[in-house]
Short mmCIF file of C-alpha atoms in Angstrom, two decimals:
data_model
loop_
_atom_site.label_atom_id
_atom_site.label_comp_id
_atom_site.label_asym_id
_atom_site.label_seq_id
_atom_site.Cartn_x
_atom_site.Cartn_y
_atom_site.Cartn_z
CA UNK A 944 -32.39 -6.53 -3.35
CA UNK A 945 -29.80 -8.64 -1.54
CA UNK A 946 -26.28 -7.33 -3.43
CA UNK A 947 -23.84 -9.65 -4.92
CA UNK A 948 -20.39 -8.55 -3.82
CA UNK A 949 -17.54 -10.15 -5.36
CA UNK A 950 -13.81 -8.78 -4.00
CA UNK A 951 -10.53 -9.22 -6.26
CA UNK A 952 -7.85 -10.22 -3.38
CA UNK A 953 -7.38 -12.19 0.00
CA UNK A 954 -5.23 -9.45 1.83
CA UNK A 955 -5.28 -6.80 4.42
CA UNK A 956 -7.84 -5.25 2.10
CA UNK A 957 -9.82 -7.76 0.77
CA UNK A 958 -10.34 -8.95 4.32
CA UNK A 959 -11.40 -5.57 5.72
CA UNK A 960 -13.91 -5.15 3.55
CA UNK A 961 -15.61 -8.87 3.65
CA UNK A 962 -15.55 -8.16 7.36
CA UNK A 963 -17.55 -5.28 7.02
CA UNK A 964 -20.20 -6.24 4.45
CA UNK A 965 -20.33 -9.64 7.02
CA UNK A 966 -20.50 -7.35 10.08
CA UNK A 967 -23.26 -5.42 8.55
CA UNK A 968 -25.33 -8.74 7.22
CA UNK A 969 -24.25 -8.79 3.87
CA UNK A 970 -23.53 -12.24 3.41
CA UNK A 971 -23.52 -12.88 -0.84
CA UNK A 972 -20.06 -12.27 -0.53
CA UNK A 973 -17.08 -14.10 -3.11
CA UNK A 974 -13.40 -13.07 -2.71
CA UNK A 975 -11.16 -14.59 -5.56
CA UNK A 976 -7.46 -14.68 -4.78
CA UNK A 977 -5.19 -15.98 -7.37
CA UNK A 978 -3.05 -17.59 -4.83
CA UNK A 979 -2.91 -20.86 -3.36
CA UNK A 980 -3.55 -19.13 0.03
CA UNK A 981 -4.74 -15.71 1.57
CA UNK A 982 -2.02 -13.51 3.06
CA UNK A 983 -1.29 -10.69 -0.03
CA UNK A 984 2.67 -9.27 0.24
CA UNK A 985 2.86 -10.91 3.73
CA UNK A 986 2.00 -14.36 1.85
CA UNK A 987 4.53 -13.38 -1.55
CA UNK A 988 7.52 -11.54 0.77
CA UNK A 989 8.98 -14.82 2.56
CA UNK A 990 12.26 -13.16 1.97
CA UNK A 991 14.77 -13.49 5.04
CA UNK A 992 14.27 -10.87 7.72
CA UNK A 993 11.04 -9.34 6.23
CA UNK A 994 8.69 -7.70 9.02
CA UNK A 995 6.50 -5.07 9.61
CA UNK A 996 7.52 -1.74 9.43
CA UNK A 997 4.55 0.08 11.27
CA UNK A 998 4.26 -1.27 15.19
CA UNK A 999 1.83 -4.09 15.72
CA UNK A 1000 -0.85 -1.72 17.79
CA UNK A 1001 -1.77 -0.10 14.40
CA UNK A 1002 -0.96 -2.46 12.61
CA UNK A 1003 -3.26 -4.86 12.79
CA UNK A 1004 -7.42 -3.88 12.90
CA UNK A 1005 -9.05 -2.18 15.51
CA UNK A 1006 -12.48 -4.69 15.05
CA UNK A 1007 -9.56 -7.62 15.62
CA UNK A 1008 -6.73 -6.61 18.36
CA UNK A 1009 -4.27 -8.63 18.77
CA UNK A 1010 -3.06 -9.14 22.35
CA UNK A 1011 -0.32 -12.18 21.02
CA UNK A 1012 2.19 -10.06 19.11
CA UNK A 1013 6.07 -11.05 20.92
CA UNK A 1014 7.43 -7.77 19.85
CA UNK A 1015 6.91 -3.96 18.49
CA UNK A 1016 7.79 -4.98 15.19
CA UNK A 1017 6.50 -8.20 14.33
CA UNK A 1018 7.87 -10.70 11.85
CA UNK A 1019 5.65 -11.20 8.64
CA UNK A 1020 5.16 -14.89 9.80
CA UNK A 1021 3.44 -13.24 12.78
CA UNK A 1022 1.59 -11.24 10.66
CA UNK A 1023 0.58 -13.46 8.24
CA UNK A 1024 -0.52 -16.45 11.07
CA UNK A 1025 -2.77 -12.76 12.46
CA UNK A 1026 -4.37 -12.38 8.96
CA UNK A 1027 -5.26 -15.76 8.44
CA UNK A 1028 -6.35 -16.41 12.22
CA UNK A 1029 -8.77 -13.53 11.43
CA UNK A 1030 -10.03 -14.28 8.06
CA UNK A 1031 -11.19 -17.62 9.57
CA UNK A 1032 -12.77 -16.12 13.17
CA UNK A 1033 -14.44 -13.50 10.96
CA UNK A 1034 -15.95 -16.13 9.14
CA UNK A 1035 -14.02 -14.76 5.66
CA UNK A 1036 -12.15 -17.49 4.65
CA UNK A 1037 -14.52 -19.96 3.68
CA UNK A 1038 -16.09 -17.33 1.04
CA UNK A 1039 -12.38 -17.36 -0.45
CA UNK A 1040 -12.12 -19.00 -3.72
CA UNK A 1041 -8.16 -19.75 -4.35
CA UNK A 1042 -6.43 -19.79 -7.44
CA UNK A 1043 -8.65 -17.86 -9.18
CA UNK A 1044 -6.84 -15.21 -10.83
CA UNK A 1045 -8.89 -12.80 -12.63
CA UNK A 1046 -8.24 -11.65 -16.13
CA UNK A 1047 -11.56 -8.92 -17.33
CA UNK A 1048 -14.02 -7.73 -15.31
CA UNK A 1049 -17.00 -6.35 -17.53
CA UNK A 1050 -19.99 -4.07 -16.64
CA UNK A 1051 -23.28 -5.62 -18.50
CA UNK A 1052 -25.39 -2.61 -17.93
CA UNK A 1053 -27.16 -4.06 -14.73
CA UNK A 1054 -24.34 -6.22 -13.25
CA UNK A 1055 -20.21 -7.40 -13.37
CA UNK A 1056 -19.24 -10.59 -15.00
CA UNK A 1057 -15.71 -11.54 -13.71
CA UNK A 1058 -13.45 -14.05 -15.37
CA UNK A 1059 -10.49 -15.96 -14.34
CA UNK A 1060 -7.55 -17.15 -16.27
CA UNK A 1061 -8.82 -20.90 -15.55
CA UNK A 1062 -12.15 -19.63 -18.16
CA UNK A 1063 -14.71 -19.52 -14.90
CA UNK A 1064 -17.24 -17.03 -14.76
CA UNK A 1065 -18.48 -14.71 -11.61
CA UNK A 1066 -21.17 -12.50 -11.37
CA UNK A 1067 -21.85 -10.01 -9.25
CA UNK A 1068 -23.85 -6.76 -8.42
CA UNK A 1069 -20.52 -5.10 -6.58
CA UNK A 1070 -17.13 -5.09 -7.51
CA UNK A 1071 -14.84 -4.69 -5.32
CA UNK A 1072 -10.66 -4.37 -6.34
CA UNK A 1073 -8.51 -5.12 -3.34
CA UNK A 1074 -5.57 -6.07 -5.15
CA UNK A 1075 -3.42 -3.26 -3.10
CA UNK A 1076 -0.01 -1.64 -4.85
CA UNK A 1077 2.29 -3.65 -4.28
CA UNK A 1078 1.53 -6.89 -5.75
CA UNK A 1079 3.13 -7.02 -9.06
CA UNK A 1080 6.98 -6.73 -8.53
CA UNK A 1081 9.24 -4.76 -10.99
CA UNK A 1082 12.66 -6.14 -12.55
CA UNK A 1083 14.80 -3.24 -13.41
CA UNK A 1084 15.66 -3.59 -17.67
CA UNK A 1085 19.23 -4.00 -16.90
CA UNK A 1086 20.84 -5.88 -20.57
CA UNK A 1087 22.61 -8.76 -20.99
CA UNK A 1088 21.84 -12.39 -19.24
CA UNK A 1089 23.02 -13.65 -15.33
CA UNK A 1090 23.77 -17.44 -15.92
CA UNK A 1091 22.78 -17.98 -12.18
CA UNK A 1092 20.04 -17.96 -9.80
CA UNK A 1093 18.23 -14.57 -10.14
CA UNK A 1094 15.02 -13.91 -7.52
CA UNK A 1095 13.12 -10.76 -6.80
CA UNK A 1096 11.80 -10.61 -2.81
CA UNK A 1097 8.71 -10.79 -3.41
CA UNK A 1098 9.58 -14.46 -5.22
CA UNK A 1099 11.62 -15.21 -2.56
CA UNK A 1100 11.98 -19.47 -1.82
CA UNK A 1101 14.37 -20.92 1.11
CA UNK A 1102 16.15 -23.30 -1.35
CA UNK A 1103 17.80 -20.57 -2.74
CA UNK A 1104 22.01 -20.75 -2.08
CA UNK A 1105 23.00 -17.96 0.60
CA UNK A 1106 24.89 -20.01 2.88
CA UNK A 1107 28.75 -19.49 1.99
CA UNK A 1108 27.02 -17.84 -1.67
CA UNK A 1109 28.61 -14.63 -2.99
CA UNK A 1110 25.32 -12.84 -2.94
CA UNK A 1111 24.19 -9.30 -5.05
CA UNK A 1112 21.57 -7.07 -4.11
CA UNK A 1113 20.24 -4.44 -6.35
CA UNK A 1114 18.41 -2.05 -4.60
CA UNK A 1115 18.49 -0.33 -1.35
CA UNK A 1116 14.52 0.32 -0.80
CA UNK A 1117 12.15 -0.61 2.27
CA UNK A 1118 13.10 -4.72 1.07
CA UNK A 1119 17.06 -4.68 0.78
CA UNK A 1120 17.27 -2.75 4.34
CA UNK A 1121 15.77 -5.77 5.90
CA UNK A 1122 17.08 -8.45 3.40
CA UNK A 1123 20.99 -7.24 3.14
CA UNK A 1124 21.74 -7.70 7.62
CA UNK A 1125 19.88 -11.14 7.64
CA UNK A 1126 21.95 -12.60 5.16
CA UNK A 1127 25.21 -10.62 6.01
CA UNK A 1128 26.81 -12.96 7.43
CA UNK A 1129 25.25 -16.60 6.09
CA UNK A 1130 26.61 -15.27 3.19
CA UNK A 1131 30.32 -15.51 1.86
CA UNK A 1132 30.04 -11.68 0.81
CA UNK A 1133 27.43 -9.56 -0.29
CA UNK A 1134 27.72 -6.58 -2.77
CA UNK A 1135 24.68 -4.05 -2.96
CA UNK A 1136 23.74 -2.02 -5.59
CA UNK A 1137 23.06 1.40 -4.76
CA UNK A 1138 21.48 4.09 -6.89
CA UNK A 1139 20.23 6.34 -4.48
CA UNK A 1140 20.98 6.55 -0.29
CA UNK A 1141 17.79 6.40 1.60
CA UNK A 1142 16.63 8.27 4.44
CA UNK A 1143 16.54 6.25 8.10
CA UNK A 1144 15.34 6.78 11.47
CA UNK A 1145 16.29 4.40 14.43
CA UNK A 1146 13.29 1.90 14.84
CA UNK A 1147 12.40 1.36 18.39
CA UNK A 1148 11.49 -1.89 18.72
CA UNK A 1149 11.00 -3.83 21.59
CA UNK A 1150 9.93 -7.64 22.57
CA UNK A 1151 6.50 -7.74 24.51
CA UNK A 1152 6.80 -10.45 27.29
CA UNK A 1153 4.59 -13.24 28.18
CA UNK A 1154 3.44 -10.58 31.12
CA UNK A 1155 2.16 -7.82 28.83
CA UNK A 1156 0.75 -10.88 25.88
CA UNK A 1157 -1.50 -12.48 29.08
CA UNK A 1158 -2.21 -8.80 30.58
CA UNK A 1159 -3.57 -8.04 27.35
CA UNK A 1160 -5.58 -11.52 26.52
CA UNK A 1161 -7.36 -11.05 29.75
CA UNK A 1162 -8.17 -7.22 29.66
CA UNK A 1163 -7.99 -6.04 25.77
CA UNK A 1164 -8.79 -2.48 26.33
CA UNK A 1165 -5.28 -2.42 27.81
CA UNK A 1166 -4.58 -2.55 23.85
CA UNK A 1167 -5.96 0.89 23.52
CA UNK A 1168 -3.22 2.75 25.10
CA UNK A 1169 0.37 2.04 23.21
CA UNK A 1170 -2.26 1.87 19.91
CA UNK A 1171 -2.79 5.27 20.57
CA UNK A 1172 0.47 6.23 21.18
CA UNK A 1173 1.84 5.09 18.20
CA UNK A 1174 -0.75 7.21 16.54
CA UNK A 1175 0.29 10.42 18.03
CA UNK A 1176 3.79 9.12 16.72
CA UNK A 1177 3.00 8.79 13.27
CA UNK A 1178 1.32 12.37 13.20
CA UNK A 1179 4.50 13.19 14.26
CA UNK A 1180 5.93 11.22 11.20
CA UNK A 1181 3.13 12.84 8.92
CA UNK A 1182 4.02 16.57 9.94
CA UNK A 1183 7.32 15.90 9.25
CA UNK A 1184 6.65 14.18 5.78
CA UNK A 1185 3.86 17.32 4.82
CA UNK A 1186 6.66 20.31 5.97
CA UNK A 1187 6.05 20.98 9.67
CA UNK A 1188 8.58 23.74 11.04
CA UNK A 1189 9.01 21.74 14.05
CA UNK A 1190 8.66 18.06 12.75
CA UNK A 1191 10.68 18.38 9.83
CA UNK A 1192 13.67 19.34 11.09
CA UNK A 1193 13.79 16.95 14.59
CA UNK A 1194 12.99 14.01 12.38
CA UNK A 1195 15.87 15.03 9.67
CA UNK A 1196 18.11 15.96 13.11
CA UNK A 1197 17.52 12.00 14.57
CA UNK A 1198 18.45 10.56 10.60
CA UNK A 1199 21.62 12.19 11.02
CA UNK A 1200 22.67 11.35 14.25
CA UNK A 1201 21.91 7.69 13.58
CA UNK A 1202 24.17 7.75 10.32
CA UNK A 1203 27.21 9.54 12.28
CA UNK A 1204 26.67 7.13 15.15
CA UNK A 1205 26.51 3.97 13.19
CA UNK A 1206 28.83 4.67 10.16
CA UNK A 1207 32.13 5.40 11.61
CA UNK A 1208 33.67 5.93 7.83
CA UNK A 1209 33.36 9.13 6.88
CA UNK A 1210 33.83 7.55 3.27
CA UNK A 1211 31.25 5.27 3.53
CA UNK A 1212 29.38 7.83 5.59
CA UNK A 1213 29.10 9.93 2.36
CA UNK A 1214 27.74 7.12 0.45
CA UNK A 1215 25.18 6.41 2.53
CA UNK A 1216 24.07 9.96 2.82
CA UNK A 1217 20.76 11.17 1.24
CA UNK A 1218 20.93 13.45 -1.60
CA UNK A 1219 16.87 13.99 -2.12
CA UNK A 1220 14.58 15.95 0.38
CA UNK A 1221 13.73 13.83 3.05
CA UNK A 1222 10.14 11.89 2.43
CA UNK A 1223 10.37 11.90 -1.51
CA UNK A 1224 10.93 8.59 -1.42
CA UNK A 1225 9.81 5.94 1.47
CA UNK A 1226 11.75 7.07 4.89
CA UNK A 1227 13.22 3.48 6.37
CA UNK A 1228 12.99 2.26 9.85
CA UNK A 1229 16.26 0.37 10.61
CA UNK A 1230 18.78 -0.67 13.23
CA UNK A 1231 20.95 -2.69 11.66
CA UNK A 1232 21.08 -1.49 8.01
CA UNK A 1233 24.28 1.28 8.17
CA UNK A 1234 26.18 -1.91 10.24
CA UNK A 1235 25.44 -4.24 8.10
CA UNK A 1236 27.03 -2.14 5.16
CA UNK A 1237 30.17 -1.32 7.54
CA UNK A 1238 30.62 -4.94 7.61
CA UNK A 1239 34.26 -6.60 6.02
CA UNK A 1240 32.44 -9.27 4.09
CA UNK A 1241 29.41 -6.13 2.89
CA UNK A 1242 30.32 -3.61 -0.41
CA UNK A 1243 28.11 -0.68 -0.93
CA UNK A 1244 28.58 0.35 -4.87
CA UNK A 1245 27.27 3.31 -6.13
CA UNK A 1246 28.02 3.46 -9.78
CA UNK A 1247 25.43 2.86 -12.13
CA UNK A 1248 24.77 -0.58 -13.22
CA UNK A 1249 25.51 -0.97 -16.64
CA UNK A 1250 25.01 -4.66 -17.20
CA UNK A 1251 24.54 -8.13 -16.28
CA UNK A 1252 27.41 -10.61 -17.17
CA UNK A 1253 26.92 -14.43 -16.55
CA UNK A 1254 28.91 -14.25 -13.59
CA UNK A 1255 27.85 -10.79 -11.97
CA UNK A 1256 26.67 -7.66 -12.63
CA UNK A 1257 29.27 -4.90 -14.45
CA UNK A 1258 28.90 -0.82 -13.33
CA UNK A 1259 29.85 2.06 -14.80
CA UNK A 1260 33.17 2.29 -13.82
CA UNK A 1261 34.38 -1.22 -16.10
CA UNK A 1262 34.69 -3.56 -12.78
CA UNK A 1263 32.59 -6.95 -13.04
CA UNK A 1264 31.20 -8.23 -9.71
CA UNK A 1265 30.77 -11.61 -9.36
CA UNK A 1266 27.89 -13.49 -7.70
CA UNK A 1267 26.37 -16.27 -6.90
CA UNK A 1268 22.97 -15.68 -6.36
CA UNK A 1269 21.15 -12.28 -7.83
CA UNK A 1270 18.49 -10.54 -5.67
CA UNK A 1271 16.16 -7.40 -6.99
CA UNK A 1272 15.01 -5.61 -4.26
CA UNK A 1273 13.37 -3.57 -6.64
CA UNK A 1274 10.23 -2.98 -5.50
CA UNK A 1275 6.61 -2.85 -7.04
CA UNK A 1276 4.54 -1.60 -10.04
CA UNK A 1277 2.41 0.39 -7.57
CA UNK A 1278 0.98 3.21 -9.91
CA UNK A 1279 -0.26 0.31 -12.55
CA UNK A 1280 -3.19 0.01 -10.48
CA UNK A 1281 -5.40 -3.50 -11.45
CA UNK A 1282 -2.67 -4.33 -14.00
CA UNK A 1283 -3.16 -7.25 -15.86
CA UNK A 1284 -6.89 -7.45 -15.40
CA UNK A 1285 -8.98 -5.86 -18.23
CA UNK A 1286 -11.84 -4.08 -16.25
CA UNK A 1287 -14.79 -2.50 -19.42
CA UNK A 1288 -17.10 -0.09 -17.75
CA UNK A 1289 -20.49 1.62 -18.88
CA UNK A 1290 -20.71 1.45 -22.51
CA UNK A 1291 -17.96 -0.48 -23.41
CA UNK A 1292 -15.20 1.74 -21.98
CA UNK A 1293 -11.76 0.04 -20.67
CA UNK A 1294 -10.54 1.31 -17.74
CA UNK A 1295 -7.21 2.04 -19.09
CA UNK A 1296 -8.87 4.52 -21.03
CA UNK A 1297 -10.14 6.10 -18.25
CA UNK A 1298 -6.42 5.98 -16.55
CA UNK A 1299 -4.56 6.87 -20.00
CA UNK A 1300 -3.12 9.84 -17.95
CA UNK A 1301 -2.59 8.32 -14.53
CA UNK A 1302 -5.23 6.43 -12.37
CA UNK A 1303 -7.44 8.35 -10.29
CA UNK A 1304 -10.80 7.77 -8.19
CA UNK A 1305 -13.03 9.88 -6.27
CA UNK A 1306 -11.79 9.46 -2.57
CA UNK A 1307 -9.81 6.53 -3.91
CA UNK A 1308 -12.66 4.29 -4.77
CA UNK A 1309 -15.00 5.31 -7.39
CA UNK A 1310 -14.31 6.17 -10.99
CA UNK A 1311 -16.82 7.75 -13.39
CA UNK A 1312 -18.44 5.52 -15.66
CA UNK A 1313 -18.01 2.30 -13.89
CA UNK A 1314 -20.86 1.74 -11.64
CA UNK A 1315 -20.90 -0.21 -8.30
CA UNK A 1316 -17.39 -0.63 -8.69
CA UNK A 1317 -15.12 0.32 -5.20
CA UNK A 1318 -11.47 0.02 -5.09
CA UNK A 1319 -9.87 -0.50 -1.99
CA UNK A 1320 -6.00 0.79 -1.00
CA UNK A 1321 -7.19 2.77 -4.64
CA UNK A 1322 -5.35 5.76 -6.62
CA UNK A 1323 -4.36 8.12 -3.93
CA UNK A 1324 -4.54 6.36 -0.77
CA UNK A 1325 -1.05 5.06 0.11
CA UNK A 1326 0.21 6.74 3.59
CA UNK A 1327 3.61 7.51 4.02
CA UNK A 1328 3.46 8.05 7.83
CA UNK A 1329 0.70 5.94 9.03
CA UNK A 1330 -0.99 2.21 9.18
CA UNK A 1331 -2.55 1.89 5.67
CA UNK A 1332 -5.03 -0.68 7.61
CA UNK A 1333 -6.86 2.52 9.01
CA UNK A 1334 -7.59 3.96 5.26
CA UNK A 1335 -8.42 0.09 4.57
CA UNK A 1336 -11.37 0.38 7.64
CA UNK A 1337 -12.48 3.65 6.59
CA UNK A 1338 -12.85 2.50 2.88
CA UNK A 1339 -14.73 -0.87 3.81
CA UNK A 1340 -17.07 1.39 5.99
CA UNK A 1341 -17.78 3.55 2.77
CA UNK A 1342 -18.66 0.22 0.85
CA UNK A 1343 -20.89 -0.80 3.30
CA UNK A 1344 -22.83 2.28 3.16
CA UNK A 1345 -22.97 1.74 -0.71
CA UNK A 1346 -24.51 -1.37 -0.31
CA UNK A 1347 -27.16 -1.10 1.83
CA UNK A 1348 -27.96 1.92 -0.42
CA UNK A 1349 -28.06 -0.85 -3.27
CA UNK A 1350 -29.78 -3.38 -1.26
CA UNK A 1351 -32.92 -0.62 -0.73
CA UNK A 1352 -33.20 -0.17 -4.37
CA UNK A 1353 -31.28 2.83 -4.99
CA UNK A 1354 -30.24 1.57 -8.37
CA UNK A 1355 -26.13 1.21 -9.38
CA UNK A 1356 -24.48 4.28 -7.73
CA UNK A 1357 -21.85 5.76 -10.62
CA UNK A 1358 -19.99 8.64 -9.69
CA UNK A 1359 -20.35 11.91 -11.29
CA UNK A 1360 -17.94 13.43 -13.16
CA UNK A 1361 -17.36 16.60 -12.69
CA UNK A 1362 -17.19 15.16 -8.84
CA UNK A 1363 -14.42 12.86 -9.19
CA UNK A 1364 -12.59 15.65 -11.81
CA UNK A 1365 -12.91 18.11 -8.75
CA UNK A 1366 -11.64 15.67 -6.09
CA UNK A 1367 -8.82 15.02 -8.25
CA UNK A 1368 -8.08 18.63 -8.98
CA UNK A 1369 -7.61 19.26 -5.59
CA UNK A 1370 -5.57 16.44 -4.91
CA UNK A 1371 -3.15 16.79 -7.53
CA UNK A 1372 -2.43 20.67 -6.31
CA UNK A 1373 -1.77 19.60 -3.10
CA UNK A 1374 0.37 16.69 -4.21
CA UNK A 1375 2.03 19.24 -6.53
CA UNK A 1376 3.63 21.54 -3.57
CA UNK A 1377 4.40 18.21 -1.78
CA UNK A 1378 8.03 16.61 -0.87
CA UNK A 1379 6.96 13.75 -3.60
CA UNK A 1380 7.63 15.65 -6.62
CA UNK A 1381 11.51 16.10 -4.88
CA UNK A 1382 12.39 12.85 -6.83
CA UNK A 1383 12.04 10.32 -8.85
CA UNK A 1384 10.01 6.84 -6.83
CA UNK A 1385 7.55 4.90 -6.90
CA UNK A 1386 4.90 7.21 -5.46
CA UNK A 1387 4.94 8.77 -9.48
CA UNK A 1388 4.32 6.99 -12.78
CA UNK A 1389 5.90 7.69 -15.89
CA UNK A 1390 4.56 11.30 -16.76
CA UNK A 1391 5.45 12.08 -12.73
CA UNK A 1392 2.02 12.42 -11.44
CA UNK A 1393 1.62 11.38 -7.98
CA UNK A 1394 -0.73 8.50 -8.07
CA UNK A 1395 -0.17 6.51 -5.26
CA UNK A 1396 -0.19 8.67 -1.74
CA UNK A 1397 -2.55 10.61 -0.05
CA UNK A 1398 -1.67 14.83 0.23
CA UNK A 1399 -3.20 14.56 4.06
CA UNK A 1400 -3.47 13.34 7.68
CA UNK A 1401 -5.61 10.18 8.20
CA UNK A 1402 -7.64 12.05 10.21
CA UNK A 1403 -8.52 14.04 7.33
CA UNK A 1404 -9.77 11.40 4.98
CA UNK A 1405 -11.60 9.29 7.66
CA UNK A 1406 -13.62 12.70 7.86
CA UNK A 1407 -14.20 12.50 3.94
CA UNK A 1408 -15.11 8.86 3.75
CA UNK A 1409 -17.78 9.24 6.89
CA UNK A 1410 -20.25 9.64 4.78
CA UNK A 1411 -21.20 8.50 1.58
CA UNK A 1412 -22.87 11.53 -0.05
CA UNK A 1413 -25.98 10.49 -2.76
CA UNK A 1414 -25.30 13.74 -4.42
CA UNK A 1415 -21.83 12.62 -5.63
CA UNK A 1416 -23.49 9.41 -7.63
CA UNK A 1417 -25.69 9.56 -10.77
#
């Protein structure tokens, strides 16, 4: 049998596993992107001063080093220029079809058929999800209308007006810290929307020279040394995130410092100090963020939004502020995994079904009752401390073992039940004594279960995914 493996997405993920399944001779292989162009959030987030949070060592794939990055920290247009330059050496892009959004995804007892919204049909032996979670952003159901420009980030053009604009900014998440000091400044004033103060840490960035970019073009294993030390860094990061005694308390020590050192108010200083456990909600990398809210021509408010007005936005304490331009830095609906596809399983049962209570999957990929079907950056997977592109290697190496299983006649691998109910038993508990449940983010859907991050190290699911065990599928 030579498998048909059709992935949903042209990102990080999607590329990592066509990579892979190319790597490993598995050439049948279709990625549909709904896009004009590959790229996933680094494509959609073309807001001003959006860039990479995790250093460019681990960020970026260890199969595909990049020895051209100008800084610690890269901009997404460096990024995005890396993904691309990748799909294409790794022969990917030319098995991308583009603006093919899909809609349903059935099972037909033997096979998937795949439709778009344009009415073209796919079929394929392997599905493969790598629509990530963080595509789909979120507008906030604030009433009334705003008679003037209104944009989320990730819907971000550069005709918009911010030069000499009174611009708003509703939000203060991993987006607004970035978005709120480029503009501060271009803009006439800008007034952000706070309704909760994140937690920060100094990010050490650093410009690589042309010295270290041609050191590393001629001699790549060079790369091998600061990619590891960022990785002892972000255990660091993790132990603090998962309640180390040590960790914890030197990482919530350094947040500190940086707000006494950079917010000389002690008014303002209060504002801007986190109320929630530190790690509930995304911890933020930033420089410039507390300065840019010190600014004359910057407002930080902190009472509730009540309402939009045609000229502004009104909060809870009667004032009306006035804007020209309206931005939601309002992140994602990342625990609505596959949302707006409708994806019918073994005997005719919808996924959403399956996920009435909160999606789920067996290591993050498989879900009972929908055979050869494996999700990457799935339910559970989302790393608060580390370079999701390592769970997104680990994953594609666990779908390459499923298909070479399929290509030697195994038949379609479905995961057992009581497998995937005991895997998510276990995750759940260990979620459930976890800084997440501290607050309310987007880590939690609706009923609060933690359905985005994973309760461990990296190093401990790269030892789960090693091996695809037959005993787990029917």
């Amino acid at each position: 049998m030579r498998p048909r493996v059709l992935i949903v997405g042209a990102g990080f993920g999607g590329v990592a596993a066509a990579a892979a399944l190319l790597k490993a001779g598995f050439d049948d292989v279709v990625l549909l992107e709904r896009a004009d162009s590959i790229g996933g959030v680094w494509r959609d987030n073309a807001y001003p001063g959006c860039a990479c949070d995790v250093p460019a060592p681990l960020y970026s794939y260890s199969f595909a080093p990049n020895p051209g990055w100008t800084r610690r920290y890269p901009a997404r247009e460096e990024i995005l220029a890396y993904l691309r330059r990748t799909a294409d050496a790794l022969g990917v892009t030319r098995r991308v079809v583009l603006g093919a959004a899909v809609t349903s995804a059935t099972w037909t007892g033997d096979h998937w058929t795949v439709r778009t919204a344009d009415g073209r049909d796919f079929e394929a032996d392997v599905l493969v999800p790598a629509v990530g979670q963080l595509g789909n952003p979120v507008l906030p159901p604030i009433p009334g209308t705003f008679a003037g420009p209104a944009v989320h980030t990730a819907r971000w053009s550069d005709d918009l007006p911010v030069e000499g604009a009174r611009v708003g900014v509703i939000g203060t998440g991993a987006s607004a810290i970035q978005l709120v000091p480029a503009i501060a400044g271009r803009a006439a004033h800008v007034t952000v929307f706070q309704r909760s103060a994140p937690w920060t840490l100094p990010r050490p960035d650093t410009r690589y020279g042309a010295g270290r970019r041609h050191a590393y073009g001629k001699a790549p294993f060079l790369m091998l040394l600061p990619r590891a030390g960022v990785w002892l860094l972000t255990l660091v990061a993790g132990r603090a995130l998962l309640g180390g005694r040590v960790a914890g308390p030197l990482v919530r020590t350094a947040s500190r410092a940086q707000r006494r050192l950079q917010v000389r108010d002690p008014a303002l200083r209060a504002r801007v100090t986190p109320d929630e456990p530190m790690g509930c909600k995304r911890v933020l990398y930033t420089n410039d963020w507390l300065p840019a809210l010190a600014r004359p021509d910057v407002t930080l408010v902190t009472e509730k939004v009540l309402e939009l007005t045609p000229t502004g936005v009104r909060t809870s304490d009667g004032a009306t502020h006035d804007c020209d331009l309206l931005v939601y830095a309002t992140g994602f609906a990342a625990t609505d995994f596959l949302a707006g596809i409708d994806v019918t399983g073994a005997g005719g049962r919808p996924l959403t079904r399956e996920w009435a209570t909160g999606a789920y999957a067996h290591l993050g990929m498989t879900v009972p009752g929908f055979p050869n079907m494996f999700l990457m950056y799935g339910p559970n997977t989302n790393t608060g401390n580390t370079s999701v592109l390592y769970f997104h290697e680990r994953q594609a190496a666990y779908l390459v073992q499923a298909v070479r299983r399929l290509a030697a006649g195994s038949g379609p691998l479905e995961v057992r039940r009581r497998v995937a109910a005991a895997f998510d038993t276990e995750i759940q508990q260990r979620l459930s004594h976890s800084v997440w449940t501290g607050c309310r983010s987007w880590y939690r859907n609706a009923a609060g279960r933690i359905v985005t991050n994973w309760p461990g190290s990296a190093a401990e699911y790269r030892r789960r995914v090693a091996r695809l065990r037959p005993s787990d599928f029917t």
